[in-house]
PDB file of C-alpha atoms in Angstrom:
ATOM      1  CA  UNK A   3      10.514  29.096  68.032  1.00  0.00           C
ATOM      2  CA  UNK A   4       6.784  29.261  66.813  1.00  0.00           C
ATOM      3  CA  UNK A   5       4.509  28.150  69.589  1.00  0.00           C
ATOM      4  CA  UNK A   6       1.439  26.884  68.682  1.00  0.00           C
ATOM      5  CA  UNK A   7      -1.116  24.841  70.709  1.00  0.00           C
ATOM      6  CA  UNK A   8      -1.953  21.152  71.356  1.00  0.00           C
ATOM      7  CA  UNK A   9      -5.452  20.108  71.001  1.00  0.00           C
ATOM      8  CA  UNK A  10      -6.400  16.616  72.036  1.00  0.00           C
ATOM      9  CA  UNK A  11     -10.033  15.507  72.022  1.00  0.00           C
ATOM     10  CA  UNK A  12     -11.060  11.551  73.237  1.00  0.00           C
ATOM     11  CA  UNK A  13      -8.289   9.245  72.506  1.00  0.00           C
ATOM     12  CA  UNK A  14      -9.622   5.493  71.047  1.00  0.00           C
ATOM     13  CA  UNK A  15      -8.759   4.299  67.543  1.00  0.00           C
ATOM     14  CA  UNK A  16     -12.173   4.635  66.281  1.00  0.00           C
ATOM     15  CA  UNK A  17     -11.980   8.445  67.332  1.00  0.00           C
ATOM     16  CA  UNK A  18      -8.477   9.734  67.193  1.00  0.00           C
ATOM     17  CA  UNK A  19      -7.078  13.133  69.145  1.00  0.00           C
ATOM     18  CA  UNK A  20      -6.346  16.177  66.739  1.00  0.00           C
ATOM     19  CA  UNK A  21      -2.890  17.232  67.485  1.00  0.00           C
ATOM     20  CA  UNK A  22      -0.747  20.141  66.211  1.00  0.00           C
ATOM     21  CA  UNK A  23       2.233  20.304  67.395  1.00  0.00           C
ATOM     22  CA  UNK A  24       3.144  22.303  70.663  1.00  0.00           C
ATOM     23  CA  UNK A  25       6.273  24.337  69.255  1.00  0.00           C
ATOM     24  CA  UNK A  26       8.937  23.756  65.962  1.00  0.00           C
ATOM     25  CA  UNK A  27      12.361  24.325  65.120  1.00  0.00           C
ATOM     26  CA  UNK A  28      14.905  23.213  63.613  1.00  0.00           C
ATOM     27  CA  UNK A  29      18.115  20.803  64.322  1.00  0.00           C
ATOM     28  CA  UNK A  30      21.270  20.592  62.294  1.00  0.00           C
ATOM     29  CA  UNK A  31      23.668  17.044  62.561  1.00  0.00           C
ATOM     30  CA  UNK A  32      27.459  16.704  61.601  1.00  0.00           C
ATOM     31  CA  UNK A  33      26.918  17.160  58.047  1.00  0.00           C
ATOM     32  CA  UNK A  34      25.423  20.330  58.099  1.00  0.00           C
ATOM     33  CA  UNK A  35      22.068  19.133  57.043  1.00  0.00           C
ATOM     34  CA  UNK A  36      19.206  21.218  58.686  1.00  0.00           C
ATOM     35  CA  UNK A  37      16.282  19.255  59.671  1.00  0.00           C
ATOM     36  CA  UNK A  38      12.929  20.668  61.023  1.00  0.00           C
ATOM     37  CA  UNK A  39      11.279  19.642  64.447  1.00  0.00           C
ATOM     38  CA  UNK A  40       7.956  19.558  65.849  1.00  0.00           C
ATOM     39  CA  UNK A  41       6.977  19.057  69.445  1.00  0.00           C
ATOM     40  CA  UNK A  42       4.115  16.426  70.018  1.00  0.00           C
ATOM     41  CA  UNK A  43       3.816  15.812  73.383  1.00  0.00           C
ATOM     42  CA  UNK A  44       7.268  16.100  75.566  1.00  0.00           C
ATOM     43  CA  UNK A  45       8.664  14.607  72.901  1.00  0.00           C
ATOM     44  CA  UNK A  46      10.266  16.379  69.760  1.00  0.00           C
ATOM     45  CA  UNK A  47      10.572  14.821  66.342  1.00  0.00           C
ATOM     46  CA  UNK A  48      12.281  15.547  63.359  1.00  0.00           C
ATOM     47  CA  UNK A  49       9.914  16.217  60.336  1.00  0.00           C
ATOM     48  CA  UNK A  50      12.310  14.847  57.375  1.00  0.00           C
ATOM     49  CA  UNK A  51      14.334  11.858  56.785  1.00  0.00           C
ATOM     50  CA  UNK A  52      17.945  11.817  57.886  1.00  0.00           C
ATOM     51  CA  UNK A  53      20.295  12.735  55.015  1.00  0.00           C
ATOM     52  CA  UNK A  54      23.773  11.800  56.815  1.00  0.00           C
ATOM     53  CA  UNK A  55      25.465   8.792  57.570  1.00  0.00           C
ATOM     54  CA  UNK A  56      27.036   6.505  55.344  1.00  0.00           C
ATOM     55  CA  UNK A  57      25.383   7.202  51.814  1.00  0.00           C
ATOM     56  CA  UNK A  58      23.457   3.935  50.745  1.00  0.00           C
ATOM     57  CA  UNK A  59      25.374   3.988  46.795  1.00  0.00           C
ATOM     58  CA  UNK A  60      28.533   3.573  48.998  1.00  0.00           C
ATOM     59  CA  UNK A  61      26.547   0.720  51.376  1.00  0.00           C
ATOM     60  CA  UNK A  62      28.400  -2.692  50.851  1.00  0.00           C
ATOM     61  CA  UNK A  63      27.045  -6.099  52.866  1.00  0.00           C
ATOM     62  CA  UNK A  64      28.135  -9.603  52.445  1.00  0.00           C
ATOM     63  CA  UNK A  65      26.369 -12.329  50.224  1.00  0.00           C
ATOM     64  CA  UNK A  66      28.436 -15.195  52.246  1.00  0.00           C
ATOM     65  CA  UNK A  67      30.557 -15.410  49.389  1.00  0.00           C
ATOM     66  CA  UNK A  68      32.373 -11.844  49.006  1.00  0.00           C
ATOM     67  CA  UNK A  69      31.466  -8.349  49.555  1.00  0.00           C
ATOM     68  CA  UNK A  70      28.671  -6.551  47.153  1.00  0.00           C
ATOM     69  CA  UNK A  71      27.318  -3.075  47.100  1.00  0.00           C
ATOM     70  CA  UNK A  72      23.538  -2.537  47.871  1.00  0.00           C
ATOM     71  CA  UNK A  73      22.592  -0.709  44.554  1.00  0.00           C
ATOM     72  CA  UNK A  74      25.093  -3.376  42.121  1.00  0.00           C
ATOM     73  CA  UNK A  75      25.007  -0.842  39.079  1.00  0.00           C
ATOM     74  CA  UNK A  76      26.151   2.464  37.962  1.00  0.00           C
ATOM     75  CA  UNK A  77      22.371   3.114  36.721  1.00  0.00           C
ATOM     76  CA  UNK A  78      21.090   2.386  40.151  1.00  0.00           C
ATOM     77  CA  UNK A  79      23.598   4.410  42.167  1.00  0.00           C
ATOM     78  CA  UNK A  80      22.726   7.743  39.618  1.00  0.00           C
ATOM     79  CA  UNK A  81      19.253   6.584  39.801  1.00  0.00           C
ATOM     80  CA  UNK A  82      19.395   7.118  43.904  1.00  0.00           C
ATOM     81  CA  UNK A  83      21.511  10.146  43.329  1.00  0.00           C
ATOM     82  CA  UNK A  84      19.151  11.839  41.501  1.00  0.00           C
ATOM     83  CA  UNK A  85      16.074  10.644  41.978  1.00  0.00           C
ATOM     84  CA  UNK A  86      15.475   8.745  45.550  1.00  0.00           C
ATOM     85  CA  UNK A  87      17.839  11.271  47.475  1.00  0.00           C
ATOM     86  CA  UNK A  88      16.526  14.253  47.069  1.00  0.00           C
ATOM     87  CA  UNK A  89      12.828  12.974  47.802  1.00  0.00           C
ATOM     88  CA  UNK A  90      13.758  10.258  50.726  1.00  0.00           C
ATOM     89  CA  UNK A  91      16.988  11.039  51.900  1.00  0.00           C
ATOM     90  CA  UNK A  92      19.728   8.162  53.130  1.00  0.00           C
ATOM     91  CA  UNK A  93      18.628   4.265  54.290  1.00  0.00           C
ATOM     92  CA  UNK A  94      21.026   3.611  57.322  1.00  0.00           C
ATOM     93  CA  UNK A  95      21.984  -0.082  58.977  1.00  0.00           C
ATOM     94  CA  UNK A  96      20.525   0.216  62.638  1.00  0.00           C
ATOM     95  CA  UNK A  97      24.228   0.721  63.758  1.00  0.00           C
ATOM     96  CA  UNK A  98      25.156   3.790  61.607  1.00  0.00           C
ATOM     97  CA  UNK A  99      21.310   5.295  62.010  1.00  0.00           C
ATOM     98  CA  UNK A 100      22.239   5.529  66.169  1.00  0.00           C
ATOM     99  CA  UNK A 101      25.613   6.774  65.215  1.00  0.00           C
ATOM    100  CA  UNK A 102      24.486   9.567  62.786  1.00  0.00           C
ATOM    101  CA  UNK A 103      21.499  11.133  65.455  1.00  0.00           C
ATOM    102  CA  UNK A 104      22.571  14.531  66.134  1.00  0.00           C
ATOM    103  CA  UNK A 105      23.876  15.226  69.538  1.00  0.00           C
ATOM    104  CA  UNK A 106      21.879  15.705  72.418  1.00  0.00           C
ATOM    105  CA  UNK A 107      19.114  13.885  70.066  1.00  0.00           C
ATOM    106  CA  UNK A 108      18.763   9.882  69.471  1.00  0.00           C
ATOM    107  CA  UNK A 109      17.332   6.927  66.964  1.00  0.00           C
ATOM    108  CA  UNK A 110      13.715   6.535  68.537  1.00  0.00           C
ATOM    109  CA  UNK A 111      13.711   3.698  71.092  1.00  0.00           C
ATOM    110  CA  UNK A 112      10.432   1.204  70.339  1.00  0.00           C
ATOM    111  CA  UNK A 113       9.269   2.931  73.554  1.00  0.00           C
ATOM    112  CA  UNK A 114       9.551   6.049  71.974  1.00  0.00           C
ATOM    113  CA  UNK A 115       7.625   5.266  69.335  1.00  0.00           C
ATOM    114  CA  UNK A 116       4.749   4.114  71.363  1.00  0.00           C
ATOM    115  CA  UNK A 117       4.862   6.929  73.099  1.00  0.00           C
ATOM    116  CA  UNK A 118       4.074   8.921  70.364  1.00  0.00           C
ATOM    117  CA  UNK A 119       1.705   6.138  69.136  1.00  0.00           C
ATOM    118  CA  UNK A 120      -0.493   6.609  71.880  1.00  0.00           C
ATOM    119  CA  UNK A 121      -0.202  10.416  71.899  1.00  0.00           C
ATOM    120  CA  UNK A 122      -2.059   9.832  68.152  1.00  0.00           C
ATOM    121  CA  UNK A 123      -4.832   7.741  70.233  1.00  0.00           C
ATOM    122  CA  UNK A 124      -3.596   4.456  69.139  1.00  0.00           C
ATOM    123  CA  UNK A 125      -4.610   1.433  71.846  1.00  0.00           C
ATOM    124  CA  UNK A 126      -2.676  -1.215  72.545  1.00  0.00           C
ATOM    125  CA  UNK A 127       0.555  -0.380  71.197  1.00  0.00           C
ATOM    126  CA  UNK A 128       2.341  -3.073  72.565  1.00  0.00           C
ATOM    127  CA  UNK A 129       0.734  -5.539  69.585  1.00  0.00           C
ATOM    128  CA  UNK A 130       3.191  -6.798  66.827  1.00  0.00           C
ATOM    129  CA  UNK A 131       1.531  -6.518  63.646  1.00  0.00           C
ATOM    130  CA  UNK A 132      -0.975  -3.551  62.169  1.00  0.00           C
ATOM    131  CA  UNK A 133      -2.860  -1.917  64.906  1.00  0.00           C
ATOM    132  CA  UNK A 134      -4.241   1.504  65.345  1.00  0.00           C
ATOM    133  CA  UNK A 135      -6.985   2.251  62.862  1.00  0.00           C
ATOM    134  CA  UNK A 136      -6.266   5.791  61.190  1.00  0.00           C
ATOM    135  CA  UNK A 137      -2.964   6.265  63.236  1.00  0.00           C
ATOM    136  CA  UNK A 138      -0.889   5.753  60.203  1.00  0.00           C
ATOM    137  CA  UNK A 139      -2.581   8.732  58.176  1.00  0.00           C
ATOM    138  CA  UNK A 140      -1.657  11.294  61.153  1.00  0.00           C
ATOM    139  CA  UNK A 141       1.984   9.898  60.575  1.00  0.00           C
ATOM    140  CA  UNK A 142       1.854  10.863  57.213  1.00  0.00           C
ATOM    141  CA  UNK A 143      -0.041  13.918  56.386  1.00  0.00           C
ATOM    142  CA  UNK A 144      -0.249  16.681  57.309  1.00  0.00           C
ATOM    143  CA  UNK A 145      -3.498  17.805  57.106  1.00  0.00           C
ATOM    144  CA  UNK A 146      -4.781  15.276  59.580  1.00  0.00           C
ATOM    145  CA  UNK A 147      -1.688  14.412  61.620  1.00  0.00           C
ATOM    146  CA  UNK A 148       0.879  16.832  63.675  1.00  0.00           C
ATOM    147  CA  UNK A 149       2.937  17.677  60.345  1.00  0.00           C
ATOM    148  CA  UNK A 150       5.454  14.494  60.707  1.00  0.00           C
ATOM    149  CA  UNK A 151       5.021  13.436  57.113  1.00  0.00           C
ATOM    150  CA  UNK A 152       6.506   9.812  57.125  1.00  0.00           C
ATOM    151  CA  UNK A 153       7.321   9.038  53.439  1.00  0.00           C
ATOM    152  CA  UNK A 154       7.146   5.573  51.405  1.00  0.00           C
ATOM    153  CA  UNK A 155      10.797   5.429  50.740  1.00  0.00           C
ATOM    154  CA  UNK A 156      11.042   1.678  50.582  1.00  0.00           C
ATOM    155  CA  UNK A 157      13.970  -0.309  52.254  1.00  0.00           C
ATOM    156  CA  UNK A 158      16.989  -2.711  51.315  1.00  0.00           C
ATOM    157  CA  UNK A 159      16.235  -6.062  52.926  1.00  0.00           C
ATOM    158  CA  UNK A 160      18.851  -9.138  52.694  1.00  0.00           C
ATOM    159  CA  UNK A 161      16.763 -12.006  51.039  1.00  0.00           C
ATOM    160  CA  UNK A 162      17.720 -15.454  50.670  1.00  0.00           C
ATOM    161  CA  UNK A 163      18.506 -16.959  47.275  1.00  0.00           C
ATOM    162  CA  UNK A 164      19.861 -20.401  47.514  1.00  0.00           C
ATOM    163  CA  UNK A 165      22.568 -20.423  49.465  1.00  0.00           C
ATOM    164  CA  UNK A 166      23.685 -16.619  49.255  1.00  0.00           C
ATOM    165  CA  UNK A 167      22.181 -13.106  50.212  1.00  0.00           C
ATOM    166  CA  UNK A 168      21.028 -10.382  47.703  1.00  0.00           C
ATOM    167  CA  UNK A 169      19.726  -6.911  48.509  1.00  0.00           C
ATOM    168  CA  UNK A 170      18.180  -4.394  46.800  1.00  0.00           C
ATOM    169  CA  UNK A 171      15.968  -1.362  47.035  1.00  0.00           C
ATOM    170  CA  UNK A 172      12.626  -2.469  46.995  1.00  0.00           C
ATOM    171  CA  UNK A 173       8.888  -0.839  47.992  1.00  0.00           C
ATOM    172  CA  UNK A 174       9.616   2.879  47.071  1.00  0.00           C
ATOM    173  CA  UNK A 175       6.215   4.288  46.576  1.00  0.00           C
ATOM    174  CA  UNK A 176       4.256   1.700  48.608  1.00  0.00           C
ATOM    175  CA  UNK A 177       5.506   1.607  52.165  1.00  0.00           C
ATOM    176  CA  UNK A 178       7.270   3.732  54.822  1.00  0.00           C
ATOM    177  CA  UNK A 179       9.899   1.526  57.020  1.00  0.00           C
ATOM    178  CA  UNK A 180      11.491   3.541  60.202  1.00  0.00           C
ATOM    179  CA  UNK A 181      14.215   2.154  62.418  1.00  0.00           C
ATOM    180  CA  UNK A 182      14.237   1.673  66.311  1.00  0.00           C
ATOM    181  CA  UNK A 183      16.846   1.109  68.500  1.00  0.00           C
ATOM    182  CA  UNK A 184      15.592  -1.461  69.988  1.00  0.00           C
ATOM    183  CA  UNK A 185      16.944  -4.886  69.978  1.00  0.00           C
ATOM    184  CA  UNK A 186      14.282  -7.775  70.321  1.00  0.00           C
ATOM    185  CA  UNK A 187      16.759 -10.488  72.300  1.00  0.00           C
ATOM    186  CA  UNK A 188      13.843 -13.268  71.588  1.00  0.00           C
ATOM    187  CA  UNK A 189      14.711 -14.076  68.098  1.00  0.00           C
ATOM    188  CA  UNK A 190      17.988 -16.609  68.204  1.00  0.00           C
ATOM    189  CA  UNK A 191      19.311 -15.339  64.457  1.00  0.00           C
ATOM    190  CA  UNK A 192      22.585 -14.397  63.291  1.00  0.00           C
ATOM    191  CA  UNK A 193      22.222 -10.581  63.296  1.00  0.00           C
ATOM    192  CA  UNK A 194      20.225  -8.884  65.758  1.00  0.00           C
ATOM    193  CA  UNK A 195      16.635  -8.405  65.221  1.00  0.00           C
ATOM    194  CA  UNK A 196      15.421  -4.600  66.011  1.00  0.00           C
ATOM    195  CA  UNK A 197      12.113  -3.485  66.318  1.00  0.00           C
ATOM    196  CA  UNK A 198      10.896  -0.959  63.122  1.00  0.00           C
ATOM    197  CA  UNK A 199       7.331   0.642  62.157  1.00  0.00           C
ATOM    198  CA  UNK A 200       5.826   0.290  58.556  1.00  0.00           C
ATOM    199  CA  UNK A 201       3.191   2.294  57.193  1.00  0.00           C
ATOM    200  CA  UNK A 202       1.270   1.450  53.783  1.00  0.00           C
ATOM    201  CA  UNK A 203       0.153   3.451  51.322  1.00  0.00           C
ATOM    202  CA  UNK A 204      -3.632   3.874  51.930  1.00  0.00           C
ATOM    203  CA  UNK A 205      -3.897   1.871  54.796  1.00  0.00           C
ATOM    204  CA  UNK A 206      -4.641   3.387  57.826  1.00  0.00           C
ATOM    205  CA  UNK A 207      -2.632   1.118  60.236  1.00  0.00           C
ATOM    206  CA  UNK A 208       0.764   0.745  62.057  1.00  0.00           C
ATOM    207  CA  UNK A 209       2.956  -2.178  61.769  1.00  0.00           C
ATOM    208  CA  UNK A 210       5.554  -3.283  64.741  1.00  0.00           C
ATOM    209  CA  UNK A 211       7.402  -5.978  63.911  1.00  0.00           C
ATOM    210  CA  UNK A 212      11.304  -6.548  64.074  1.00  0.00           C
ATOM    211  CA  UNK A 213      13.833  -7.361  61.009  1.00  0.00           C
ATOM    212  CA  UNK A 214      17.405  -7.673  60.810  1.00  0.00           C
ATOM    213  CA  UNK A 215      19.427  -4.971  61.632  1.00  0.00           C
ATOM    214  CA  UNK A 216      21.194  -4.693  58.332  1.00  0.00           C
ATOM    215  CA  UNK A 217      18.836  -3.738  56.417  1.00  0.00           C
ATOM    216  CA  UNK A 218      18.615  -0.088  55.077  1.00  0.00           C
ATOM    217  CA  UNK A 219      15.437   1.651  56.616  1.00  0.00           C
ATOM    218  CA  UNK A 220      14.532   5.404  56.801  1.00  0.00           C
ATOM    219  CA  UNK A 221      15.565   7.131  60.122  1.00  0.00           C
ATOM    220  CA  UNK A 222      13.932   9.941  62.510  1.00  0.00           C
ATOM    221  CA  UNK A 223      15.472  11.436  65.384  1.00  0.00           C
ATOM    222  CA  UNK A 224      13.727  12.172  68.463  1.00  0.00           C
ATOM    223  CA  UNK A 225      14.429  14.213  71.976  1.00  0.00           C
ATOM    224  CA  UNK A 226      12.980  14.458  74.749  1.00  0.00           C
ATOM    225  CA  UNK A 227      11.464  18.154  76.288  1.00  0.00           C
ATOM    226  CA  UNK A 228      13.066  19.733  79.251  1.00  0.00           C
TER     227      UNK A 228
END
C-alpha cells in the first residue's frame, strides 16, 4: 500500500477541505473483479463501480401483469454489453447490491455517506434534497476531490403508466445515482424506500433523497479502518 497524506484546510461549503486520500489498494469480490480503494478519513472506499451481482440484461421485475426484463430488447441488452458495461459497470436492486459487497466490506449505510460528506466539508448533511455547494465535484473528479470518481451511469426506475409498471435505463450521461442501505421506515409504500445520493452533471451539489428499492442504481463499497 501507497501512503500518501491527508490535507484538510477549513471545512464550510463555501470553502471546502483539500483531501487526498490517506493510503490505496485494492479489493477483489466473488467474481474475481479487482476494484481499487482509497482511504478518506477512517473510512475506505472503492474507486469504481461494482461489476458483480446479478447482471442488469438478465434483471427481470414485475409490471403487475407478468414478469418483464429491464432492457426489453436484444439491441438494448448488446447495447449494455458493449457499451454501458465496460464504462459503468452493473445497476443492482438494493437487495442484491448488500449481497454482492465483498466480505469484510459493505453497501454504504446513509450514515456512511455523511460521513464522508462531511469529511468533503459539506454542512448539514442531514438535509433531503441538494446541499453542499462544490461537494459533488470532489465526488467526481479527481483533480479536485480524493480520486473517488462517481460516474453518470443513469438508473432503471419503475414508472407508472396507467395501471402497470415499465422500466428502463434512463439518465446515462446526466446524473450519478448510488445506493444506501438504508431503509427510510417513514414512507408507507409497497416496497421499501432506501435512502440514495445523486450527483448532476455540472452541478456542484448532493442530493439525499430515498426511492424504491427496486430500482437499478450504481453501487460502492465501503469499510471501515482498523
Amino acid at each position: 500500500i501507497c501512503m500518501v497524506s491527508l490535507g484538510i484546510s477549513s471545512c464550510n461549503d463555501d470553502n471546502l477541505p483539500v483531501i487526498t486520500p490517506e493510503s490505496r489498494g485494492t479489493v477483489t469480490d466473488n467474481m474475481g473483479n479487482v476494484y481499487e480503494w482509497v482511504r478518506i478519513g477512517d473510512q475506505m472506499w472503492t474507486t469504481t463501480n461494482a461489476r458483480n451481482g446479478l447482471e442488469l440484461s438478465e434483471a427481470r421485475y414485475h409490471n403487475g401483469i407478468g414478469w418483464r426484463y429491464v432492457l426489453p430488447s436484444d439491441e438494448d441488452v448488446e447495447d449494455f454489453e458493449q457499451n454501458y458495461f465496460p464504462v459503468y459497470g452493473n445497476l443492482m436492486s438494493l437487495e442484491d447490491a448488500v449481497e454482492s459487497a465483498p466480505e469484510g466490506w459493505r453497501l454504504p449505510t446513509d450514515e456512511d455517506w455523511q460521513k464522508l460528506e462531511r469529511t468533503l466539508g459539506m454542512n448539514d448533511t442531514q438535509l433531503k434534497g441538494f446541499r453542499g455547494d462544490g461537494v459533488a465535484y470532489s465526488l467526481v473528479s479527481s483533480d479536485s476531490g480524493p480520486e473517488l470518481g462517481l460516474l453518470f451511469g443513469g438508473g432503471c426506475f419503475p414508472k407508472a403508466v396507467y395501471s402497470w409498471i415499465s422500466m428502463s435505463l434512463d439518465y446515462v450521461g446526466e446524473h450519478a445515482y448510488y445506493w444506501t442501505s438504508t431503509i427510510d421506515d417513514t414512507y408507507q409504500e409497497d416496497y421499501p424506500m432506501a435512502y440514495y445520493r445523486r450527483v448532476t452533471v455540472n452541478y456542484g451539489k448532493v442530493s439525499r433523497a430515498c426511492m424504491r428499492s427496486d430500482s437499478y442504481l450504481s453501487v460502492r463499497w465501503v469499510k471501515d479502518v482498523k
